[in-house]
Short mmCIF file of N, CA and C in Angstrom, two decimals:
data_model
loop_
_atom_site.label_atom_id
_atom_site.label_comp_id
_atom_site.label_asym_id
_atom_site.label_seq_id
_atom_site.Cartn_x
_atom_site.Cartn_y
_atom_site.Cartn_z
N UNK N 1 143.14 2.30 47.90
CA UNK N 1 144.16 1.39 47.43
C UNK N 1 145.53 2.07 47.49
N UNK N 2 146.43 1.71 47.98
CA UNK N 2 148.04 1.70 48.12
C UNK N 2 148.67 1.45 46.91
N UNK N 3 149.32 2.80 46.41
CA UNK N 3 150.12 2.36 45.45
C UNK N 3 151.59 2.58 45.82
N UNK N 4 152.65 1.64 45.38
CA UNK N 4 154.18 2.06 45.78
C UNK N 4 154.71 2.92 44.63
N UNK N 5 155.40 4.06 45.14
CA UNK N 5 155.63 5.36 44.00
C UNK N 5 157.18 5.17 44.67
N UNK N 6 157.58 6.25 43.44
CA UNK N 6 158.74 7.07 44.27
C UNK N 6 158.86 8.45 43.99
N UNK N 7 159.49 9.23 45.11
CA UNK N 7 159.26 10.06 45.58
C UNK N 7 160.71 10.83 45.77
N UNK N 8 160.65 12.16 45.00
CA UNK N 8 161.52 12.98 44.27
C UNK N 8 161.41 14.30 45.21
N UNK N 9 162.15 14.51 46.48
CA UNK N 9 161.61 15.99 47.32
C UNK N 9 162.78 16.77 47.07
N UNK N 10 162.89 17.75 46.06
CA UNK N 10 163.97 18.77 46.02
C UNK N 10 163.03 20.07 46.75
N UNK N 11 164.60 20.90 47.06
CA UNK N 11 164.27 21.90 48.07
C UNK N 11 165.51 22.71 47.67
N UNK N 12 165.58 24.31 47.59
CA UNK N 12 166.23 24.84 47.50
C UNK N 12 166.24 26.21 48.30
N UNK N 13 167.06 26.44 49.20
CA UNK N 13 167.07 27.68 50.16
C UNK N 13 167.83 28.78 49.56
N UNK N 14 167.42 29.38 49.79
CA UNK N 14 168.01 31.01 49.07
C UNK N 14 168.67 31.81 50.38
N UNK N 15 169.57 31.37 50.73
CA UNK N 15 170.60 32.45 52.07
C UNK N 15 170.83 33.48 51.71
N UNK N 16 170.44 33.93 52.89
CA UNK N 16 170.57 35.58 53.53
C UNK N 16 172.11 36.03 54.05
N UNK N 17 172.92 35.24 54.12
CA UNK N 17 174.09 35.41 54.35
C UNK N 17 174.93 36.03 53.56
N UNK N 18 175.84 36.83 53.83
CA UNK N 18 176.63 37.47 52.82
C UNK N 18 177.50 37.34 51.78
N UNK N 19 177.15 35.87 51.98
CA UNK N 19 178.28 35.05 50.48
C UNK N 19 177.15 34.92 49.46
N UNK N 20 175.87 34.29 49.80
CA UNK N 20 174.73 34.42 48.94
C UNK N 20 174.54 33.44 48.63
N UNK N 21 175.20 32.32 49.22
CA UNK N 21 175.22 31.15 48.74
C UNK N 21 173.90 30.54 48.97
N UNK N 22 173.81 29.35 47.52
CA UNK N 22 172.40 28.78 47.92
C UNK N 22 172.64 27.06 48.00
N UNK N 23 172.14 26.54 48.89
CA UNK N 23 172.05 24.84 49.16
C UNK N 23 171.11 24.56 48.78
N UNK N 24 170.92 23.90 47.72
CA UNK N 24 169.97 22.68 46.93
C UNK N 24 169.84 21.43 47.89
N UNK N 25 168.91 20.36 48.35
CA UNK N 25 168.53 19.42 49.19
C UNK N 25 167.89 18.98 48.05
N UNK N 26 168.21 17.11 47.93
CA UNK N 26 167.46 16.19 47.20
C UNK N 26 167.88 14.75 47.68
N UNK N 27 166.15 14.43 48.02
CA UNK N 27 166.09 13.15 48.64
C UNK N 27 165.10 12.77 47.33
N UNK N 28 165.84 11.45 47.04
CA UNK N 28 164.70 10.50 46.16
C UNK N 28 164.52 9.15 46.69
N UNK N 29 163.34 8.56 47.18
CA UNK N 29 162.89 7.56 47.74
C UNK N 29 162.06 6.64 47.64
N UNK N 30 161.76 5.29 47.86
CA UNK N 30 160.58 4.68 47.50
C UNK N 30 159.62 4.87 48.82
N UNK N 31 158.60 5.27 48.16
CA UNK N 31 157.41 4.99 48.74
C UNK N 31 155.88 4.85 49.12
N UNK N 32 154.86 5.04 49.73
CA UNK N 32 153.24 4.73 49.39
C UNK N 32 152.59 5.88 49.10
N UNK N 33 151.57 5.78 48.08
CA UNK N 33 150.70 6.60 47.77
C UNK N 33 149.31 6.29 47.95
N UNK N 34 148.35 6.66 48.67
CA UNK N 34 146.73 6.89 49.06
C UNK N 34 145.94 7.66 49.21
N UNK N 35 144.53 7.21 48.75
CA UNK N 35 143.93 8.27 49.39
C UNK N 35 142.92 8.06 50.32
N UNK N 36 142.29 8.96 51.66
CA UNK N 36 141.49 8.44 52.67
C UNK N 36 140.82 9.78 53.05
N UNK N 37 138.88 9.87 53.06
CA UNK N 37 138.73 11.17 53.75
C UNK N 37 139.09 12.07 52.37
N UNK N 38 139.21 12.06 51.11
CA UNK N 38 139.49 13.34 50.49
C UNK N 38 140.77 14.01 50.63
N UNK N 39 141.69 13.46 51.05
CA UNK N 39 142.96 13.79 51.20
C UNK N 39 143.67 12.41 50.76
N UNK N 40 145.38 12.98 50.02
CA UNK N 40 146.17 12.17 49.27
C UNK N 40 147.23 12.42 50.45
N UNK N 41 147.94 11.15 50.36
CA UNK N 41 148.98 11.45 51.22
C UNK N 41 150.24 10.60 50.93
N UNK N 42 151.71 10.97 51.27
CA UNK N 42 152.90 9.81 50.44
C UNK N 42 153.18 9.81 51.56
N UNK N 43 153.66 8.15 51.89
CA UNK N 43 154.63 7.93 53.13
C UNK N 43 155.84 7.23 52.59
N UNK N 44 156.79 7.76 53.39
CA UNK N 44 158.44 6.90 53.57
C UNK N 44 158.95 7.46 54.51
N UNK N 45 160.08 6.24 54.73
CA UNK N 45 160.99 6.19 55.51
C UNK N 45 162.57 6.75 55.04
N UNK N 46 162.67 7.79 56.11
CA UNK N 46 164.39 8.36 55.75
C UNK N 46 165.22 8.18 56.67
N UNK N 47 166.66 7.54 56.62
CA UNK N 47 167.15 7.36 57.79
C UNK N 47 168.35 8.72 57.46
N UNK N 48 169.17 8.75 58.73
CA UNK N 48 170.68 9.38 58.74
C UNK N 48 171.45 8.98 59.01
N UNK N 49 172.99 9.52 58.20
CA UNK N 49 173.55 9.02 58.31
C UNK N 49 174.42 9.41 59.88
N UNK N 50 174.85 8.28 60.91
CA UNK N 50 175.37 8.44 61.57
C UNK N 50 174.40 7.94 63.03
N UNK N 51 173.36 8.02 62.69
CA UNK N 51 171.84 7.39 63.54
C UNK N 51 171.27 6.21 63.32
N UNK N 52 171.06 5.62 63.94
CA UNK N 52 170.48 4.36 64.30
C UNK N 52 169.12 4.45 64.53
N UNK N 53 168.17 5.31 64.15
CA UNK N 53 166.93 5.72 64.76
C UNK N 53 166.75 6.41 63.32
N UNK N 54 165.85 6.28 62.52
CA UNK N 54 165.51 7.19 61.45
C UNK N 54 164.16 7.59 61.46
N UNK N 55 163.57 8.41 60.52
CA UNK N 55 161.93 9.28 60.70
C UNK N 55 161.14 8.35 59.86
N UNK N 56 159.90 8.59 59.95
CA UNK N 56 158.44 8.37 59.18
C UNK N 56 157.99 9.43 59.27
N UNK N 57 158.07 9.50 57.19
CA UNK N 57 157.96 10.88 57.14
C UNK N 57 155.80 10.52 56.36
N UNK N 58 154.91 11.91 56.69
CA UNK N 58 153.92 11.61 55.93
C UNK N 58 153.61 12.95 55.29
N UNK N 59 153.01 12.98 54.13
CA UNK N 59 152.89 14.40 52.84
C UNK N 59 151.61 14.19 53.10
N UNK N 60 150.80 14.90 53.89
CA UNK N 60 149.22 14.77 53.65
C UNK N 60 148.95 16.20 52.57
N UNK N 61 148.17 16.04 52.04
CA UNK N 61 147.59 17.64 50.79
C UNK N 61 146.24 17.42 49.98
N UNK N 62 145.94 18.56 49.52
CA UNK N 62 144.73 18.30 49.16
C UNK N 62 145.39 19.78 47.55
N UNK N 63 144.17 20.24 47.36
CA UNK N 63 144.66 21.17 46.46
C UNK N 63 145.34 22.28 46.61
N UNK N 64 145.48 22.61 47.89
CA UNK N 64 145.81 24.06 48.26
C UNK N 64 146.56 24.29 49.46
N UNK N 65 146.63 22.94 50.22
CA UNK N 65 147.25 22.88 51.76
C UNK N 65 148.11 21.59 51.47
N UNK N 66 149.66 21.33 51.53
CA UNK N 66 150.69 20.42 52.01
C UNK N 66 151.35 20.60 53.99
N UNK N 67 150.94 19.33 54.06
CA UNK N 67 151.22 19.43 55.71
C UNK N 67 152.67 18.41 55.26
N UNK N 68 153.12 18.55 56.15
CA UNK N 68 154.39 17.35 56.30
C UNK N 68 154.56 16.94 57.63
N UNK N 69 154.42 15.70 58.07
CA UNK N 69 154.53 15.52 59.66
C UNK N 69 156.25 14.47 59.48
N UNK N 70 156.95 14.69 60.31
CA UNK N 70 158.13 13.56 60.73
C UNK N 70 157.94 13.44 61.94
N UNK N 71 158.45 12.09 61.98
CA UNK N 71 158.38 11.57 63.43
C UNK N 71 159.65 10.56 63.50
N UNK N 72 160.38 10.54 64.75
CA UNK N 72 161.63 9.72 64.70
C UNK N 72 162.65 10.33 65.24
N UNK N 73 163.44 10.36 64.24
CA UNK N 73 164.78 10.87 64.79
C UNK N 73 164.50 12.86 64.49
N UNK N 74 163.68 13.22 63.89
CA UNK N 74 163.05 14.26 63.71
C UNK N 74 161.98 14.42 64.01
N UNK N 75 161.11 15.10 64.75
CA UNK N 75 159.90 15.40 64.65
C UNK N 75 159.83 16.94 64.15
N UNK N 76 158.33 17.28 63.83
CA UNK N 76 158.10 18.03 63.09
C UNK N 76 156.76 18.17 62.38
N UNK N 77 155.94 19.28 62.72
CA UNK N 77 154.50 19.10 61.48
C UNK N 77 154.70 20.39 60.91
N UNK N 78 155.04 20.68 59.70
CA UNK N 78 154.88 21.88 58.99
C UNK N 78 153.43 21.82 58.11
N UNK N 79 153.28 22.81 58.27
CA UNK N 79 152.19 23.69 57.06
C UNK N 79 152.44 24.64 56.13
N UNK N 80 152.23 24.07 54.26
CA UNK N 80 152.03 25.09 53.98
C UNK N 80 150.40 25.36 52.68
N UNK N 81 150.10 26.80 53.67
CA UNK N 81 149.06 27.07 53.37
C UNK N 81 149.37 28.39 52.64
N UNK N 82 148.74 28.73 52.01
CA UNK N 82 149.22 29.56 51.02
C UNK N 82 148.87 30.79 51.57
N UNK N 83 149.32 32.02 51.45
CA UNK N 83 149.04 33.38 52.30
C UNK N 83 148.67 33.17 53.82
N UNK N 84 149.39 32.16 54.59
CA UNK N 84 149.16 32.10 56.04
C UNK N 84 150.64 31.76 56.36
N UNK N 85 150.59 32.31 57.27
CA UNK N 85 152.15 31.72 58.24
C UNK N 85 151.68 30.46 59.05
N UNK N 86 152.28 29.94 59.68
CA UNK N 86 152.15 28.67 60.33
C UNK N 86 153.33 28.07 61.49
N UNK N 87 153.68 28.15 62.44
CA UNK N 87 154.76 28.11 63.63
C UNK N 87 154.31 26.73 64.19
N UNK N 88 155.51 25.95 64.04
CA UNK N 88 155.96 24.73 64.47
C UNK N 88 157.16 24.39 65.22
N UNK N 89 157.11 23.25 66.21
CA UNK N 89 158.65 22.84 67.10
C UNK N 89 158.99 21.97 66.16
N UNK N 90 160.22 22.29 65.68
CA UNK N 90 161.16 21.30 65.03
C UNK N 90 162.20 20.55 66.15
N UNK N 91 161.86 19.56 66.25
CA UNK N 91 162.70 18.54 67.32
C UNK N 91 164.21 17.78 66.42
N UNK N 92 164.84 18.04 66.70
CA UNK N 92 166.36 17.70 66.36
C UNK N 92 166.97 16.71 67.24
N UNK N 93 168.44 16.31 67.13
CA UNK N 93 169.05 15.19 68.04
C UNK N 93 169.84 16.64 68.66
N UNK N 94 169.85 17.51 68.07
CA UNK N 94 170.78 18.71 68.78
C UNK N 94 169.70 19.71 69.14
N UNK N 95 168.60 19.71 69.65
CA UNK N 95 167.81 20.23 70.18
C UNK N 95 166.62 20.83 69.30
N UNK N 96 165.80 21.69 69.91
CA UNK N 96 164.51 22.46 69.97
C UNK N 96 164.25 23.31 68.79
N UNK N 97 163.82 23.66 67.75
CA UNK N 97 163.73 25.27 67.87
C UNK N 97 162.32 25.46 66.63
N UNK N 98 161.80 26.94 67.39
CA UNK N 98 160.64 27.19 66.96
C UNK N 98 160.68 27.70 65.32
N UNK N 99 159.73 27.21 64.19
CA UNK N 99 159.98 27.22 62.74
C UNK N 99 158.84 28.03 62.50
N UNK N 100 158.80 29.02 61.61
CA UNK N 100 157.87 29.63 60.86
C UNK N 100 157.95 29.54 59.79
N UNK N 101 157.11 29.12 58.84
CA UNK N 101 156.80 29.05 57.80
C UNK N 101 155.13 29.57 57.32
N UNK N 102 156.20 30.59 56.01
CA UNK N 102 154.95 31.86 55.55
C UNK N 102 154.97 31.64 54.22
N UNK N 103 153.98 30.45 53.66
CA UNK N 103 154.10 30.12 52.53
C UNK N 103 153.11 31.52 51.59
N UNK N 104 153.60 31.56 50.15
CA UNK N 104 153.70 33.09 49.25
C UNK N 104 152.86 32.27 48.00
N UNK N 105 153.12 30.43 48.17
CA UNK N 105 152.71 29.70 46.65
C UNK N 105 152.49 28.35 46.97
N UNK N 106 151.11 27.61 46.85
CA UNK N 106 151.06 26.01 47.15
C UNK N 106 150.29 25.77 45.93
N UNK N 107 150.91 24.91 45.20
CA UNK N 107 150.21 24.52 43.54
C UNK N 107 150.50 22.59 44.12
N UNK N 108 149.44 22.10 43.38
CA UNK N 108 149.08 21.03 43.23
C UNK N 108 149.04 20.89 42.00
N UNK N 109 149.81 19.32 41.30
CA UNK N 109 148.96 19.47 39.99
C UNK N 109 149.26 17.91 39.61
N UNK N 110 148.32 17.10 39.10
CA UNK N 110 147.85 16.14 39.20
C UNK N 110 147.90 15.51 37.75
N UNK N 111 148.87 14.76 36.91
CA UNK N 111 148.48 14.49 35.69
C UNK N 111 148.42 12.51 35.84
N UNK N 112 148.21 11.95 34.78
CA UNK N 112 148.03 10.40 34.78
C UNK N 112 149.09 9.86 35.52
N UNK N 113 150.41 10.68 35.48
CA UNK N 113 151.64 9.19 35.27
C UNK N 113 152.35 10.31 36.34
N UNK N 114 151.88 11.22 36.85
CA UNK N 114 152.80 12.02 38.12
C UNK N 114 151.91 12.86 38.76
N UNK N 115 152.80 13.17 39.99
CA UNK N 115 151.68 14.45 41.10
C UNK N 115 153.16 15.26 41.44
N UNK N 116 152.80 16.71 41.12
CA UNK N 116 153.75 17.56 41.15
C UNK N 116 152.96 18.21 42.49
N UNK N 117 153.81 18.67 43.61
CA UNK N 117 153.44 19.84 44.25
C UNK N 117 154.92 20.46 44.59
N UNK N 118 154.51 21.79 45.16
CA UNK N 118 155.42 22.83 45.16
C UNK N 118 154.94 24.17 46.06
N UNK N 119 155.68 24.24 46.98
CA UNK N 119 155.48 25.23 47.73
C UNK N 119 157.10 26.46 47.72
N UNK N 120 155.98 27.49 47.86
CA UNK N 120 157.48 28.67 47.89
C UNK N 120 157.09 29.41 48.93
N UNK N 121 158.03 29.82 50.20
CA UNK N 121 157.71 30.02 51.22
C UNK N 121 158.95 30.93 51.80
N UNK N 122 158.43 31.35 52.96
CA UNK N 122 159.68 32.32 54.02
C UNK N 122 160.02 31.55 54.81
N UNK N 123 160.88 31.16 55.28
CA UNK N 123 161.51 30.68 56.44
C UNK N 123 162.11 31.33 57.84
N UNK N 124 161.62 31.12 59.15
CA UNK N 124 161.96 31.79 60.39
C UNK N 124 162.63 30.74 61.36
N UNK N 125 163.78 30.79 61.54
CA UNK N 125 163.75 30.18 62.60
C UNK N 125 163.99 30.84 64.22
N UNK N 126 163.38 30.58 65.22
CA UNK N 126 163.28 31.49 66.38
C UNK N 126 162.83 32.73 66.32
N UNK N 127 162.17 32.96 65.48
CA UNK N 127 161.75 34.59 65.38
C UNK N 127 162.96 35.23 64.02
N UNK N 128 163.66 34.70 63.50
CA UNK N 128 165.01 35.38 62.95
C UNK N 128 164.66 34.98 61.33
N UNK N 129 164.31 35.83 60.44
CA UNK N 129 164.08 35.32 59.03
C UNK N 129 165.28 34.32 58.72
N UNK N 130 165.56 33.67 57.94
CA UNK N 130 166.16 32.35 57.59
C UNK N 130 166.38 32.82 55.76
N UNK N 131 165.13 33.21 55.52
CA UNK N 131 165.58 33.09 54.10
C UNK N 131 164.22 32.56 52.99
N UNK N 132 164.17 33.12 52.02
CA UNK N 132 162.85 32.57 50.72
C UNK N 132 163.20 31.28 50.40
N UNK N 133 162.60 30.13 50.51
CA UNK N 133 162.70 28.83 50.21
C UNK N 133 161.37 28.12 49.40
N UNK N 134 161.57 27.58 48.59
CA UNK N 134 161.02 26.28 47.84
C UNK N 134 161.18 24.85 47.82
N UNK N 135 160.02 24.17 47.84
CA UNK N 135 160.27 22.71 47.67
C UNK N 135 159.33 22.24 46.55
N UNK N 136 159.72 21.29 45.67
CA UNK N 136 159.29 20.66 45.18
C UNK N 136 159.19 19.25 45.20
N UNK N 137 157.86 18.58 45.27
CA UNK N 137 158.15 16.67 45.74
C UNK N 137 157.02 16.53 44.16
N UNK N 138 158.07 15.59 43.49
CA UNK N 138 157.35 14.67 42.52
C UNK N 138 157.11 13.19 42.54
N UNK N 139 156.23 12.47 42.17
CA UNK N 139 155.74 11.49 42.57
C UNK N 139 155.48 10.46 41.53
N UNK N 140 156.12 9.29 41.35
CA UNK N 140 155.85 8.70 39.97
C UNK N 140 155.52 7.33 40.34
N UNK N 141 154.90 6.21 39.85
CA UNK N 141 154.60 4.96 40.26
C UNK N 141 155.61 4.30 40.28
N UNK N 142 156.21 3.89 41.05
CA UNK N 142 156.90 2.80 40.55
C UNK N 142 157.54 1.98 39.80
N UNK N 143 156.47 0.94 39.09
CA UNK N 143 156.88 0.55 37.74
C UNK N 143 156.79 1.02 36.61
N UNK N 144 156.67 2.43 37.04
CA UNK N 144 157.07 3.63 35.47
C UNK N 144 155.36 3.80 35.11
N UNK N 145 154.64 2.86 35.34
CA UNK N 145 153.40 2.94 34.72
C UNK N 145 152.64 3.92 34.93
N UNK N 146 151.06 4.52 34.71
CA UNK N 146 150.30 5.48 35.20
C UNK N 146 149.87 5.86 36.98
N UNK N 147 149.85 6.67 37.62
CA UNK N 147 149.24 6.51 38.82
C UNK N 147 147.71 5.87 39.16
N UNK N 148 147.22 5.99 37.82
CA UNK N 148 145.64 6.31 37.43
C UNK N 148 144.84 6.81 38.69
N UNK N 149 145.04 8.38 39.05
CA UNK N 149 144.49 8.92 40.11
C UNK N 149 142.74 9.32 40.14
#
């Protein structure tokens, strides 16, 4: 059964750059929650601004593994698996480039009225560390009510 949630994905990168500065990312969105096969998964749609073409994004996870696939104006399948690295093509409107991600922490946690997950991870892009990063996506029903998972 399909439930309509919404969907809370903060992300915060920790730069390696010499100012030290850090960029916080937060998308909050409506969208579906299921499950199929033993796996939970959230879908929505994100557009950009300035594009006419936006992604379908999907959160497949289970207790210990978050995949994220986009497709659209982004493509993209990341993994994070906890003590494994994982190398993906991130497809852009400004091109190519190869992503590593070496997740350090993947927690799942599952209560009546929300689904918290959270990954803390290394970031590579092209072979070149990027920087220690986290995301967190929270997940609430809709009409405020329980998920009853």
């Amino acid at each position: 059964m399909k439930k309509d949630v919404i969907i809370s994905i903060r992300g915060l990168q920790y730069l390696t750059d010499e100012s030290g500065a850090q960029e916080p990312v937060e998308v909050v969105t409506a969208g579906t929650y299921y499950e199929k096969n033993g796996h939970r998964y959230l879908v929505y749609e994100e557009a950009m601004e300035g594009f006419d073409t936006g992604t379908h994004n999907v959160i497949k996870f289970t207790d210990n593994v978050v995949e994220v696939r986009r497709h659209g104006l982004i493509d993209v399948h990341m993994v994070f698996e906890e003590d494994k690295k994982n190398i993906s093509f991130y497809h852009t409107p400004f091109g190519m480039m190869n992503m590593g991600i070496a997740a350090t922490k993947v927690k799942v946690t599952e209560e009546p009225d929300q689904i918290l997950l959270r990954a803390e991870y290394a970031l590579d892009i092209n072979d070149d560390y990027v920087g220690d990063c986290e995301i967190d996506i929270e997940v609430h029903n809709r009409e405020g009510s329980a998920l009853n998972l």
